[in-house]
Amino acid sequence: MRERHRKKCHSEICRKSETDSWGTKCSLADALEDDRVRICRNQNHKTMEFGLYPGASARIIQNNGKNHSILIQIHGQRYGISYNIAKNIMVKICCAK
């Protein structure tokens, strides 16, 4: 699934225009390391308190699938998020290089 996501995300289909490089919509748990994401939907109040509100941008630091948690960077701070919580946060992945 991860490899399929990577191919789909970085394909030309996902690029809407030169000015809008935000493409594939998926859960935060599906994002790969070094992806830049924009939050689309988040109903978890605890994660919203530290900045994961709709419209915010973040970078995935670590998501190797082994730790059951995801390390992200948002507003210059790093946070660990449970995989179960991350599955419910919808994001758009940036396709720009």
mmCIF file of C-alpha atoms in Angstrom:
data_model
loop_
_atom_site.group_PDB
_atom_site.id
_atom_site.type_symbol
_atom_site.label_atom_id
_atom_site.label_comp_id
_atom_site.label_asym_id
_atom_site.label_seq_id
_atom_site.Cartn_x
_atom_site.Cartn_y
_atom_site.Cartn_z
ATOM 1 C CA MET A 1 0.000 0.000 0.000
ATOM 2 C CA ARG A 2 2.774 2.461 0.873
ATOM 3 C CA GLU A 3 4.530 1.969 -2.463
ATOM 4 C CA ARG A 4 1.238 2.410 -4.307
ATOM 5 C CA HIS A 5 0.640 5.646 -2.372
ATOM 6 C CA ARG A 6 4.125 6.948 -3.250
ATOM 7 C CA LYS A 7 3.618 6.264 -6.962
ATOM 8 C CA LYS A 8 0.152 7.795 -6.938
ATOM 9 C CA CYS A 9 1.203 10.823 -4.911
ATOM 10 C CA HIS A 10 4.138 11.817 -7.051
ATOM 11 C CA SER A 11 2.445 11.197 -10.390
ATOM 12 C CA GLU A 12 1.371 13.953 -12.749
ATOM 13 C CA ILE A 13 -2.295 13.136 -12.040
ATOM 14 C CA CYS A 14 -1.940 14.448 -8.524
ATOM 15 C CA ARG A 15 -0.550 17.840 -9.575
ATOM 16 C CA LYS A 16 -3.461 20.174 -10.174
ATOM 17 C CA SER A 17 -1.505 23.190 -11.390
ATOM 18 C CA GLU A 18 1.793 24.974 -10.903
ATOM 19 C CA THR A 19 0.327 27.065 -8.078
ATOM 20 C CA ASP A 20 -1.572 24.265 -6.308
ATOM 21 C CA SER A 21 0.813 21.420 -5.547
ATOM 22 C CA TRP A 22 -1.345 19.823 -2.821
ATOM 23 C CA GLY A 23 -2.613 16.558 -4.205
ATOM 24 C CA THR A 24 -3.445 13.143 -2.806
ATOM 25 C CA LYS A 25 -5.815 13.027 0.159
ATOM 26 C CA CYS A 26 -5.205 10.262 2.720
ATOM 27 C CA SER A 27 -4.883 9.701 6.451
ATOM 28 C CA LEU A 28 -1.862 10.949 8.386
ATOM 29 C CA ALA A 29 -0.969 7.313 9.100
ATOM 30 C CA ASP A 30 -0.542 6.691 5.338
ATOM 31 C CA ALA A 31 1.884 9.575 4.800
ATOM 32 C CA LEU A 32 5.534 8.621 4.305
ATOM 33 C CA GLU A 33 8.696 10.006 5.862
ATOM 34 C CA ASP A 34 9.738 13.457 4.610
ATOM 35 C CA ASP A 35 6.277 14.134 3.137
ATOM 36 C CA ARG A 36 4.866 17.592 3.701
ATOM 37 C CA VAL A 37 1.174 17.459 4.526
ATOM 38 C CA ARG A 38 -1.690 19.901 5.038
ATOM 39 C CA ILE A 39 -4.377 18.940 7.555
ATOM 40 C CA CYS A 40 -7.846 18.631 5.983
ATOM 41 C CA ARG A 41 -9.891 17.134 8.831
ATOM 42 C CA ASN A 42 -9.110 16.445 12.464
ATOM 43 C CA GLN A 43 -11.706 15.731 15.132
ATOM 44 C CA ASN A 44 -9.250 14.878 17.910
ATOM 45 C CA HIS A 45 -9.206 17.844 20.310
ATOM 46 C CA LYS A 46 -5.925 16.890 21.977
ATOM 47 C CA THR A 47 -3.974 16.995 18.710
ATOM 48 C CA MET A 48 -5.732 20.211 17.686
ATOM 49 C CA GLU A 49 -4.375 21.849 20.842
ATOM 50 C CA PHE A 50 -0.799 21.506 19.618
ATOM 51 C CA GLY A 51 -1.533 22.773 16.123
ATOM 52 C CA LEU A 52 -3.016 19.997 13.977
ATOM 53 C CA TYR A 53 -6.025 22.072 12.938
ATOM 54 C CA PRO A 54 -7.453 22.135 9.380
ATOM 55 C CA GLY A 55 -5.230 24.190 7.088
ATOM 56 C CA ALA A 56 -2.030 23.709 9.108
ATOM 57 C CA SER A 57 1.084 22.333 7.402
ATOM 58 C CA ALA A 58 3.318 19.656 8.919
ATOM 59 C CA ARG A 59 6.249 17.448 7.944
ATOM 60 C CA ILE A 60 6.469 13.715 8.631
ATOM 61 C CA ILE A 61 9.735 13.012 10.457
ATOM 62 C CA GLN A 62 9.309 9.281 11.073
ATOM 63 C CA ASN A 63 6.691 6.763 9.985
ATOM 64 C CA ASN A 64 8.348 3.408 9.493
ATOM 65 C CA GLY A 65 5.363 1.296 10.489
ATOM 66 C CA LYS A 66 7.277 -0.526 13.234
ATOM 67 C CA ASN A 67 6.765 1.790 16.205
ATOM 68 C CA HIS A 68 2.960 2.207 16.129
ATOM 69 C CA SER A 69 3.514 5.953 16.334
ATOM 70 C CA ILE A 70 4.303 8.741 13.915
ATOM 71 C CA LEU A 71 6.732 11.587 14.567
ATOM 72 C CA ILE A 72 5.740 14.894 12.959
ATOM 73 C CA GLN A 73 7.034 18.449 12.988
ATOM 74 C CA ILE A 74 4.579 21.327 13.133
ATOM 75 C CA HIS A 75 5.330 24.979 13.944
ATOM 76 C CA GLY A 76 8.958 24.060 14.708
ATOM 77 C CA GLN A 77 7.999 21.480 17.363
ATOM 78 C CA ARG A 78 8.120 17.691 17.107
ATOM 79 C CA TYR A 79 5.260 15.504 18.332
ATOM 80 C CA GLY A 80 4.634 11.787 18.505
ATOM 81 C CA ILE A 81 1.134 10.678 17.513
ATOM 82 C CA SER A 82 -0.385 7.267 18.038
ATOM 83 C CA TYR A 83 -1.024 5.335 14.818
ATOM 84 C CA ASN A 84 -4.688 4.858 15.853
ATOM 85 C CA ILE A 85 -5.173 8.613 16.226
ATOM 86 C CA ALA A 86 -3.273 9.347 12.997
ATOM 87 C CA LYS A 87 -5.640 7.061 11.030
ATOM 88 C CA ASN A 88 -8.477 9.510 11.798
ATOM 89 C CA ILE A 89 -6.633 12.673 10.709
ATOM 90 C CA MET A 90 -7.128 13.397 7.007
ATOM 91 C CA VAL A 91 -4.357 15.226 5.147
ATOM 92 C CA LYS A 92 -3.350 16.285 1.652
ATOM 93 C CA ILE A 93 0.190 15.432 0.614
ATOM 94 C CA CYS A 94 2.362 18.008 -1.111
ATOM 95 C CA CYS A 95 3.664 16.767 -4.449
ATOM 96 C CA ALA A 96 6.102 19.618 -5.079
ATOM 97 C CA LYS A 97 9.763 18.708 -4.977
#
